[in-house]
PDB file of C-alpha atoms in Angstrom:
ATOM      1  CA  MET K   1     121.638  32.974 134.698  1.00  0.00           C
ATOM      2  CA  PRO K   2     121.356  35.846 136.425  1.00  0.00           C
ATOM      3  CA  ASP K   3     121.452  38.717 133.465  1.00  0.00           C
ATOM      4  CA  GLU K   4     122.640  42.356 133.849  1.00  0.00           C
ATOM      5  CA  SER K   5     118.960  44.016 134.725  1.00  0.00           C
ATOM      6  CA  GLY K   6     118.497  41.976 137.948  1.00  0.00           C
ATOM      7  CA  LYS K   7     114.938  40.260 136.257  1.00  0.00           C
ATOM      8  CA  SER K   8     116.097  37.019 137.000  1.00  0.00           C
ATOM      9  CA  LEU K   9     116.264  37.060 140.529  1.00  0.00           C
ATOM     10  CA  ILE K  10     112.235  37.660 140.553  1.00  0.00           C
ATOM     11  CA  LYS K  11     110.458  34.893 142.471  1.00  0.00           C
ATOM     12  CA  LEU K  12     107.481  33.799 143.791  1.00  0.00           C
ATOM     13  CA  ASN K  13     106.393  35.996 147.284  1.00  0.00           C
ATOM     14  CA  HIS K  14     102.222  35.110 146.919  1.00  0.00           C
ATOM     15  CA  LEU K  15      99.287  34.256 146.191  1.00  0.00           C
ATOM     16  CA  ALA K  16      96.065  36.233 147.695  1.00  0.00           C
ATOM     17  CA  LEU K  17      92.977  34.702 147.700  1.00  0.00           C
ATOM     18  CA  ILE K  18      89.691  36.315 149.106  1.00  0.00           C
ATOM     19  CA  VAL K  19      87.348  34.148 150.416  1.00  0.00           C
ATOM     20  CA  ASP K  20      84.431  34.447 152.503  1.00  0.00           C
ATOM     21  CA  ASP K  21      84.482  32.006 155.535  1.00  0.00           C
ATOM     22  CA  MET K  22      87.436  32.463 156.916  1.00  0.00           C
ATOM     23  CA  ASP K  23      87.167  28.938 158.602  1.00  0.00           C
ATOM     24  CA  ALA K  24      86.656  26.992 156.418  1.00  0.00           C
ATOM     25  CA  ALA K  25      89.422  28.004 154.164  1.00  0.00           C
ATOM     26  CA  LEU K  26      92.110  27.293 157.014  1.00  0.00           C
ATOM     27  CA  ARG K  27      90.772  24.495 157.392  1.00  0.00           C
ATOM     28  CA  PHE K  28      90.927  22.940 154.233  1.00  0.00           C
ATOM     29  CA  TRP K  29      94.417  24.728 153.300  1.00  0.00           C
ATOM     30  CA  GLY K  30      95.431  23.717 156.626  1.00  0.00           C
ATOM     31  CA  GLU K  31      94.064  21.099 158.239  1.00  0.00           C
ATOM     32  CA  SER K  32      93.015  19.379 155.023  1.00  0.00           C
ATOM     33  CA  LEU K  33      95.560  19.411 152.618  1.00  0.00           C
ATOM     34  CA  GLY K  34      99.084  20.098 155.623  1.00  0.00           C
ATOM     35  CA  LEU K  35     100.400  23.455 154.683  1.00  0.00           C
ATOM     36  CA  SER K  36     101.868  24.665 158.438  1.00  0.00           C
ATOM     37  CA  ALA K  37     100.192  28.681 158.988  1.00  0.00           C
ATOM     38  CA  ALA K  38     102.885  31.594 158.489  1.00  0.00           C
ATOM     39  CA  GLY K  39     101.567  33.876 161.697  1.00  0.00           C
ATOM     40  CA  GLU K  40      99.189  34.935 163.754  1.00  0.00           C
ATOM     41  CA  ARG K  41      95.648  35.604 162.118  1.00  0.00           C
ATOM     42  CA  ARG K  42      94.763  38.312 162.387  1.00  0.00           C
ATOM     43  CA  THR K  43      92.446  41.265 161.820  1.00  0.00           C
ATOM     44  CA  VAL K  44      93.793  45.041 159.422  1.00  0.00           C
ATOM     45  CA  ALA K  45      91.665  46.956 160.994  1.00  0.00           C
ATOM     46  CA  ALA K  46      92.900  50.087 158.105  1.00  0.00           C
ATOM     47  CA  GLU K  47      91.549  47.730 155.225  1.00  0.00           C
ATOM     48  CA  SER K  48      88.739  46.246 156.737  1.00  0.00           C
ATOM     49  CA  VAL K  49      90.155  43.025 156.377  1.00  0.00           C
ATOM     50  CA  GLU K  50      91.240  39.796 158.924  1.00  0.00           C
ATOM     51  CA  ILE K  51      94.144  37.762 157.310  1.00  0.00           C
ATOM     52  CA  ALA K  52      96.393  33.947 157.125  1.00  0.00           C
ATOM     53  CA  PHE K  53      99.333  33.269 155.550  1.00  0.00           C
ATOM     54  CA  LEU K  54     100.080  29.728 154.963  1.00  0.00           C
ATOM     55  CA  SER K  55     103.326  28.136 153.808  1.00  0.00           C
ATOM     56  CA  LEU K  56     103.441  27.147 150.236  1.00  0.00           C
ATOM     57  CA  GLY K  57     107.007  25.861 149.648  1.00  0.00           C
ATOM     58  CA  ASP K  58     109.739  28.907 150.282  1.00  0.00           C
ATOM     59  CA  ALA K  59     106.109  31.256 149.131  1.00  0.00           C
ATOM     60  CA  ARG K  60     102.931  31.577 150.946  1.00  0.00           C
ATOM     61  CA  LEU K  61      99.605  31.751 150.380  1.00  0.00           C
ATOM     62  CA  GLU K  62      97.204  34.526 151.717  1.00  0.00           C
ATOM     63  CA  LEU K  63      93.619  34.283 152.595  1.00  0.00           C
ATOM     64  CA  ILE K  64      92.128  37.861 152.880  1.00  0.00           C
ATOM     65  CA  LYS K  65      88.206  38.069 154.187  1.00  0.00           C
ATOM     66  CA  PRO K  66      86.273  41.269 154.253  1.00  0.00           C
ATOM     67  CA  THR K  67      85.146  42.276 157.877  1.00  0.00           C
ATOM     68  CA  SER K  68      82.974  45.425 156.065  1.00  0.00           C
ATOM     69  CA  ASP K  69      80.868  45.299 153.305  1.00  0.00           C
ATOM     70  CA  ASP K  70      81.988  48.446 152.034  1.00  0.00           C
ATOM     71  CA  SER K  71      85.544  47.795 152.170  1.00  0.00           C
ATOM     72  CA  GLY K  72      87.593  47.662 147.734  1.00  0.00           C
ATOM     73  CA  VAL K  73      88.018  43.786 149.106  1.00  0.00           C
ATOM     74  CA  ALA K  74      84.814  43.039 150.318  1.00  0.00           C
ATOM     75  CA  LYS K  75      83.449  44.263 146.767  1.00  0.00           C
ATOM     76  CA  TYR K  76      84.661  42.776 144.660  1.00  0.00           C
ATOM     77  CA  LEU K  77      84.310  38.986 146.918  1.00  0.00           C
ATOM     78  CA  ALA K  78      80.715  40.615 146.419  1.00  0.00           C
ATOM     79  CA  LYS K  79      80.889  40.816 142.512  1.00  0.00           C
ATOM     80  CA  LYS K  80      83.799  37.892 142.003  1.00  0.00           C
ATOM     81  CA  GLY K  81      83.116  35.095 143.883  1.00  0.00           C
ATOM     82  CA  PRO K  82      85.614  33.942 146.662  1.00  0.00           C
ATOM     83  CA  GLY K  83      88.748  33.212 144.217  1.00  0.00           C
ATOM     84  CA  MET K  84      92.194  34.151 143.606  1.00  0.00           C
ATOM     85  CA  HIS K  85      93.020  38.047 144.456  1.00  0.00           C
ATOM     86  CA  HIS K  86      95.978  39.001 143.709  1.00  0.00           C
ATOM     87  CA  VAL K  87      99.532  37.140 142.890  1.00  0.00           C
ATOM     88  CA  CYS K  88     102.814  39.179 144.340  1.00  0.00           C
ATOM     89  CA  LEU K  89     106.221  38.848 142.971  1.00  0.00           C
ATOM     90  CA  GLU K  90     109.453  39.339 144.468  1.00  0.00           C
ATOM     91  CA  VAL K  91     111.716  42.129 142.152  1.00  0.00           C
ATOM     92  CA  ARG K  92     115.143  43.321 142.350  1.00  0.00           C
ATOM     93  CA  ASP K  93     115.124  47.399 142.504  1.00  0.00           C
ATOM     94  CA  LEU K  94     111.415  47.597 141.501  1.00  0.00           C
ATOM     95  CA  GLU K  95     111.636  51.342 140.737  1.00  0.00           C
ATOM     96  CA  ALA K  96     113.230  50.493 137.064  1.00  0.00           C
ATOM     97  CA  ARG K  97     111.252  47.630 136.598  1.00  0.00           C
ATOM     98  CA  LEU K  98     108.370  50.480 137.100  1.00  0.00           C
ATOM     99  CA  ALA K  99     109.918  52.325 134.516  1.00  0.00           C
ATOM    100  CA  GLU K 100     109.934  49.556 132.547  1.00  0.00           C
ATOM    101  CA  LEU K 101     107.052  48.348 132.499  1.00  0.00           C
ATOM    102  CA  ALA K 102     105.587  51.760 132.043  1.00  0.00           C
ATOM    103  CA  GLU K 103     107.301  52.379 128.482  1.00  0.00           C
ATOM    104  CA  ALA K 104     106.322  48.884 127.368  1.00  0.00           C
ATOM    105  CA  GLY K 105     102.861  50.555 127.589  1.00  0.00           C
ATOM    106  CA  CYS K 106     101.611  48.417 130.757  1.00  0.00           C
ATOM    107  CA  GLU K 107      99.420  49.459 133.109  1.00  0.00           C
ATOM    108  CA  LEU K 108     100.167  50.011 135.998  1.00  0.00           C
ATOM    109  CA  ILE K 109      97.902  51.064 139.296  1.00  0.00           C
ATOM    110  CA  ASN K 110     101.380  52.540 141.060  1.00  0.00           C
ATOM    111  CA  ASP K 111     103.907  54.011 139.015  1.00  0.00           C
ATOM    112  CA  LYS K 112     105.668  55.199 142.271  1.00  0.00           C
ATOM    113  CA  PRO K 113     106.495  52.448 144.487  1.00  0.00           C
ATOM    114  CA  ARG K 114     104.264  52.648 147.820  1.00  0.00           C
ATOM    115  CA  GLU K 115     105.439  51.571 151.045  1.00  0.00           C
ATOM    116  CA  ARG K 116     104.232  50.472 153.973  1.00  0.00           C
ATOM    117  CA  ASP K 117     106.114  49.344 157.511  1.00  0.00           C
ATOM    118  CA  GLY K 118     109.249  49.651 155.553  1.00  0.00           C
ATOM    119  CA  ARG K 119     108.242  47.518 152.427  1.00  0.00           C
ATOM    120  CA  ARG K 120     107.744  48.396 148.649  1.00  0.00           C
ATOM    121  CA  TYR K 121     105.256  47.245 146.588  1.00  0.00           C
ATOM    122  CA  ALA K 122     103.352  48.585 143.280  1.00  0.00           C
ATOM    123  CA  PHE K 123      99.759  46.885 141.840  1.00  0.00           C
ATOM    124  CA  VAL K 124     100.237  46.753 138.297  1.00  0.00           C
ATOM    125  CA  HIS K 125      96.998  46.672 136.205  1.00  0.00           C
ATOM    126  CA  PRO K 126      95.224  42.762 135.059  1.00  0.00           C
ATOM    127  CA  ALA K 127      94.594  44.617 131.589  1.00  0.00           C
ATOM    128  CA  SER K 128      98.222  44.155 130.828  1.00  0.00           C
ATOM    129  CA  THR K 129      98.925  40.464 132.620  1.00  0.00           C
ATOM    130  CA  GLY K 130      96.434  38.900 130.490  1.00  0.00           C
ATOM    131  CA  GLY K 131      93.279  38.929 133.528  1.00  0.00           C
ATOM    132  CA  VAL K 132      96.195  39.057 137.104  1.00  0.00           C
ATOM    133  CA  LEU K 133      96.053  41.632 139.351  1.00  0.00           C
ATOM    134  CA  LEU K 134      99.715  41.824 139.460  1.00  0.00           C
ATOM    135  CA  GLU K 135     101.579  42.962 143.176  1.00  0.00           C
ATOM    136  CA  LEU K 136     105.903  43.372 143.083  1.00  0.00           C
ATOM    137  CA  TYR K 137     107.453  43.377 146.113  1.00  0.00           C
ATOM    138  CA  GLU K 138     110.548  45.024 146.980  1.00  0.00           C
ATOM    139  CA  ARG K 139     111.931  43.873 150.689  1.00  0.00           C
ATOM    140  CA  GLY K 140     113.078  46.507 152.012  1.00  0.00           C
TER     141      GLY K 140
ATOM    142  CA  MET D   1     109.720  21.175 160.288  1.00  0.00           C
ATOM    143  CA  PRO D   2     108.595  17.865 158.657  1.00  0.00           C
ATOM    144  CA  ASP D   3     106.454  15.305 159.499  1.00  0.00           C
ATOM    145  CA  GLU D   4     105.499  12.058 158.474  1.00  0.00           C
ATOM    146  CA  SER D   5     102.613  12.503 156.270  1.00  0.00           C
ATOM    147  CA  GLY D   6     104.761  14.110 153.845  1.00  0.00           C
ATOM    148  CA  LYS D   7     101.883  16.606 154.203  1.00  0.00           C
ATOM    149  CA  SER D   8     104.808  19.849 154.473  1.00  0.00           C
ATOM    150  CA  LEU D   9     106.861  18.702 151.463  1.00  0.00           C
ATOM    151  CA  ILE D  10     103.832  20.660 149.434  1.00  0.00           C
ATOM    152  CA  LYS D  11     104.985  23.458 147.160  1.00  0.00           C
ATOM    153  CA  LEU D  12     104.092  24.983 144.733  1.00  0.00           C
ATOM    154  CA  ASN D  13     104.473  23.511 140.708  1.00  0.00           C
ATOM    155  CA  HIS D  14     102.398  26.541 138.362  1.00  0.00           C
ATOM    156  CA  LEU D  15      99.982  28.862 137.961  1.00  0.00           C
ATOM    157  CA  ALA D  16      98.126  28.075 135.250  1.00  0.00           C
ATOM    158  CA  LEU D  17      96.281  31.642 133.470  1.00  0.00           C
ATOM    159  CA  ILE D  18      93.967  31.580 131.078  1.00  0.00           C
ATOM    160  CA  VAL D  19      95.398  34.092 127.937  1.00  0.00           C
ATOM    161  CA  ASP D  20      93.362  35.533 124.869  1.00  0.00           C
ATOM    162  CA  ASP D  21      95.804  37.008 123.661  1.00  0.00           C
ATOM    163  CA  MET D  22      99.234  34.740 123.734  1.00  0.00           C
ATOM    164  CA  ASP D  23     102.035  37.340 122.784  1.00  0.00           C
ATOM    165  CA  ALA D  24     100.250  39.953 125.164  1.00  0.00           C
ATOM    166  CA  ALA D  25     100.933  38.112 127.620  1.00  0.00           C
ATOM    167  CA  LEU D  26     102.989  36.162 126.543  1.00  0.00           C
ATOM    168  CA  ARG D  27     105.072  39.671 125.729  1.00  0.00           C
ATOM    169  CA  PHE D  28     104.490  41.652 128.828  1.00  0.00           C
ATOM    170  CA  TRP D  29     105.290  38.428 131.540  1.00  0.00           C
ATOM    171  CA  GLY D  30     108.035  37.992 129.897  1.00  0.00           C
ATOM    172  CA  GLU D  31     109.813  41.001 127.223  1.00  0.00           C
ATOM    173  CA  SER D  32     108.547  43.574 130.241  1.00  0.00           C
ATOM    174  CA  LEU D  33     108.447  42.035 132.949  1.00  0.00           C
ATOM    175  CA  GLY D  34     111.281  39.600 132.696  1.00  0.00           C
ATOM    176  CA  LEU D  35     110.716  35.493 132.935  1.00  0.00           C
ATOM    177  CA  SER D  36     112.526  33.313 131.258  1.00  0.00           C
ATOM    178  CA  ALA D  37     110.956  30.987 129.153  1.00  0.00           C
ATOM    179  CA  ALA D  38     110.402  26.698 130.343  1.00  0.00           C
ATOM    180  CA  GLY D  39     109.859  24.829 127.517  1.00  0.00           C
ATOM    181  CA  GLU D  40     108.385  25.875 124.167  1.00  0.00           C
ATOM    182  CA  ARG D  41     105.694  27.288 123.216  1.00  0.00           C
ATOM    183  CA  ARG D  42     103.719  24.485 121.389  1.00  0.00           C
ATOM    184  CA  THR D  43      99.999  23.889 121.117  1.00  0.00           C
ATOM    185  CA  VAL D  44      98.767  20.694 122.193  1.00  0.00           C
ATOM    186  CA  ALA D  45      95.461  19.839 119.818  1.00  0.00           C
ATOM    187  CA  ALA D  46      93.981  17.358 122.597  1.00  0.00           C
ATOM    188  CA  GLU D  47      93.068  20.165 124.138  1.00  0.00           C
ATOM    189  CA  SER D  48      92.010  22.329 121.879  1.00  0.00           C
ATOM    190  CA  VAL D  49      94.667  24.797 124.048  1.00  0.00           C
ATOM    191  CA  GLU D  50      98.471  26.833 122.852  1.00  0.00           C
ATOM    192  CA  ILE D  51      99.751  26.520 126.268  1.00  0.00           C
ATOM    193  CA  ALA D  52     103.398  28.323 127.342  1.00  0.00           C
ATOM    194  CA  PHE D  53     105.205  27.753 130.460  1.00  0.00           C
ATOM    195  CA  LEU D  54     107.217  31.144 131.770  1.00  0.00           C
ATOM    196  CA  SER D  55     109.844  30.647 135.204  1.00  0.00           C
ATOM    197  CA  LEU D  56     108.481  31.739 138.150  1.00  0.00           C
ATOM    198  CA  GLY D  57     111.437  31.246 140.916  1.00  0.00           C
ATOM    199  CA  ASP D  58     110.774  26.810 140.734  1.00  0.00           C
ATOM    200  CA  ALA D  59     108.064  27.753 140.489  1.00  0.00           C
ATOM    201  CA  ARG D  60     106.079  28.057 136.954  1.00  0.00           C
ATOM    202  CA  LEU D  61     103.548  30.052 135.076  1.00  0.00           C
ATOM    203  CA  GLU D  62     101.629  28.436 132.407  1.00  0.00           C
ATOM    204  CA  LEU D  63      99.876  30.683 129.595  1.00  0.00           C
ATOM    205  CA  ILE D  64      96.460  28.642 128.085  1.00  0.00           C
ATOM    206  CA  LYS D  65      95.186  30.444 125.198  1.00  0.00           C
ATOM    207  CA  PRO D  66      91.969  28.165 123.690  1.00  0.00           C
ATOM    208  CA  THR D  67      92.374  26.934 119.960  1.00  0.00           C
ATOM    209  CA  SER D  68      88.481  26.361 119.679  1.00  0.00           C
ATOM    210  CA  ASP D  69      85.828  28.107 120.838  1.00  0.00           C
ATOM    211  CA  ASP D  70      84.012  25.109 122.106  1.00  0.00           C
ATOM    212  CA  SER D  71      86.986  23.545 124.629  1.00  0.00           C
ATOM    213  CA  GLY D  72      86.511  24.182 128.381  1.00  0.00           C
ATOM    214  CA  VAL D  73      88.905  26.400 128.697  1.00  0.00           C
ATOM    215  CA  ALA D  74      87.091  28.228 125.671  1.00  0.00           C
ATOM    216  CA  LYS D  75      84.221  28.178 127.516  1.00  0.00           C
ATOM    217  CA  TYR D  76      85.898  29.097 131.158  1.00  0.00           C
ATOM    218  CA  LEU D  77      87.099  32.195 128.814  1.00  0.00           C
ATOM    219  CA  ALA D  78      83.979  33.601 127.238  1.00  0.00           C
ATOM    220  CA  LYS D  79      82.293  33.217 130.626  1.00  0.00           C
ATOM    221  CA  LYS D  80      84.588  34.655 132.903  1.00  0.00           C
ATOM    222  CA  GLY D  81      87.572  36.737 131.620  1.00  0.00           C
ATOM    223  CA  PRO D  82      91.531  36.086 130.578  1.00  0.00           C
ATOM    224  CA  GLY D  83      93.336  35.328 134.038  1.00  0.00           C
ATOM    225  CA  MET D  84      94.190  32.744 136.655  1.00  0.00           C
ATOM    226  CA  HIS D  85      92.701  29.000 135.709  1.00  0.00           C
ATOM    227  CA  HIS D  86      94.598  26.472 138.282  1.00  0.00           C
ATOM    228  CA  VAL D  87      96.996  26.149 140.855  1.00  0.00           C
ATOM    229  CA  CYS D  88      99.260  23.297 140.771  1.00  0.00           C
ATOM    230  CA  LEU D  89     100.196  22.138 144.419  1.00  0.00           C
ATOM    231  CA  GLU D  90     103.334  18.860 144.318  1.00  0.00           C
ATOM    232  CA  VAL D  91     102.918  16.811 146.943  1.00  0.00           C
ATOM    233  CA  ARG D  92     103.290  13.480 148.245  1.00  0.00           C
ATOM    234  CA  ASP D  93     101.282  10.149 148.181  1.00  0.00           C
ATOM    235  CA  LEU D  94      98.533  11.527 146.330  1.00  0.00           C
ATOM    236  CA  GLU D  95      96.270   9.333 146.564  1.00  0.00           C
ATOM    237  CA  ALA D  96      97.113   9.894 150.351  1.00  0.00           C
ATOM    238  CA  ARG D  97      96.131  12.607 150.012  1.00  0.00           C
ATOM    239  CA  LEU D  98      93.479  12.404 147.747  1.00  0.00           C
ATOM    240  CA  ALA D  99      91.347   9.903 150.805  1.00  0.00           C
ATOM    241  CA  GLU D 100      92.496  12.547 153.590  1.00  0.00           C
ATOM    242  CA  LEU D 101      89.847  15.332 151.540  1.00  0.00           C
ATOM    243  CA  ALA D 102      87.389  13.178 150.744  1.00  0.00           C
ATOM    244  CA  GLU D 103      87.398  12.777 154.298  1.00  0.00           C
ATOM    245  CA  ALA D 104      87.320  15.764 154.908  1.00  0.00           C
ATOM    246  CA  GLY D 105      83.727  16.941 152.909  1.00  0.00           C
ATOM    247  CA  CYS D 106      86.214  18.166 150.298  1.00  0.00           C
ATOM    248  CA  GLU D 107      85.167  18.182 146.500  1.00  0.00           C
ATOM    249  CA  LEU D 108      86.743  16.428 144.647  1.00  0.00           C
ATOM    250  CA  ILE D 109      86.548  16.329 141.440  1.00  0.00           C
ATOM    251  CA  ASN D 110      88.818  13.201 140.069  1.00  0.00           C
ATOM    252  CA  ASP D 111      88.626  11.000 143.588  1.00  0.00           C
ATOM    253  CA  LYS D 112      91.223   9.255 142.316  1.00  0.00           C
ATOM    254  CA  PRO D 113      94.103  10.180 140.449  1.00  0.00           C
ATOM    255  CA  ARG D 114      94.411  10.516 136.681  1.00  0.00           C
ATOM    256  CA  GLU D 115      97.156   9.302 134.705  1.00  0.00           C
ATOM    257  CA  ARG D 116      98.765  11.481 131.200  1.00  0.00           C
ATOM    258  CA  ASP D 117     102.650  10.711 130.445  1.00  0.00           C
ATOM    259  CA  GLY D 118     103.218   9.217 134.055  1.00  0.00           C
ATOM    260  CA  ARG D 119     102.132  12.289 135.342  1.00  0.00           C
ATOM    261  CA  ARG D 120      99.310  12.058 137.903  1.00  0.00           C
ATOM    262  CA  TYR D 121      97.193  14.568 139.143  1.00  0.00           C
ATOM    263  CA  ALA D 122      94.092  15.237 140.361  1.00  0.00           C
ATOM    264  CA  PHE D 123      91.895  18.236 140.248  1.00  0.00           C
ATOM    265  CA  VAL D 124      89.656  19.190 143.777  1.00  0.00           C
ATOM    266  CA  HIS D 125      86.646  21.810 143.209  1.00  0.00           C
ATOM    267  CA  PRO D 126      86.667  25.668 143.727  1.00  0.00           C
ATOM    268  CA  ALA D 127      84.149  25.136 146.610  1.00  0.00           C
ATOM    269  CA  SER D 128      86.068  23.774 148.311  1.00  0.00           C
ATOM    270  CA  THR D 129      89.744  25.630 148.304  1.00  0.00           C
ATOM    271  CA  GLY D 130      87.783  28.962 148.655  1.00  0.00           C
ATOM    272  CA  GLY D 131      87.436  29.380 144.991  1.00  0.00           C
ATOM    273  CA  VAL D 132      90.075  28.816 143.286  1.00  0.00           C
ATOM    274  CA  LEU D 133      91.048  25.237 140.903  1.00  0.00           C
ATOM    275  CA  LEU D 134      93.371  22.873 142.428  1.00  0.00           C
ATOM    276  CA  GLU D 135      95.540  20.405 141.040  1.00  0.00           C
ATOM    277  CA  LEU D 136      97.448  17.798 142.906  1.00  0.00           C
ATOM    278  CA  TYR D 137     100.712  16.863 141.602  1.00  0.00           C
ATOM    279  CA  GLU D 138     102.236  13.865 142.128  1.00  0.00           C
ATOM    280  CA  ARG D 139     105.915  13.455 140.434  1.00  0.00           C
ATOM    281  CA  GLY D 140     106.050  10.346 138.686  1.00  0.00           C
TER     282      GLY D 140
END
């Protein structure tokens, strides 16, 4: 049931995995399991990562591979090994959601929306979510 | 585009988190973030866990809390801390999917479907997926 706050409109946007072997990950999720590509595999030089997206129903699976040894993602991979990195949920009115979460005592990594390419997002710390790095995202 | 193998019909069924504090997890995902309950919070004595499901679009978020210290889930929590436990995808023709994955050299935890309550499922080892425990599930 829709509610006035818009909270009920939350949906999964993507799941992000950090992988140490992009070819092997694409072979598994793409060729063997059969998820179709959702965009080009590409390098994001500014973040020192290579990424690829696959379709997962109306959400996506993001594969992230570090391309240098000193990025945050590379350090995460070195420390924790490959696997789930974050869950991204699509919300309405991101600013209001963040204010509500802060009010409820949640630990926000970004207490205001960040913006890139017209895309607004903010991360919630795993300490508040039960151990999962959570990205909240609002369509532009 | 639909294909003959039925692979393109894969969708996310649920994401499962292992939590160490069910009340806190429900406060965050339910009350603070606003995901609605999808079924009753309940204890599954046979598996020594308490579980709760929340709606995530047409998928669900499963929260799992061990109720004893010696279950597999309790050991996982003790070793890795709270966080993502597995991803469950819904597939058609589970038996054929498992055969294809085995043929492709993937490491299957269950090479034949297991069954409980008319529900057929099998797990794929994180070694083959890029670090994520993957459940494949077929509707009865």
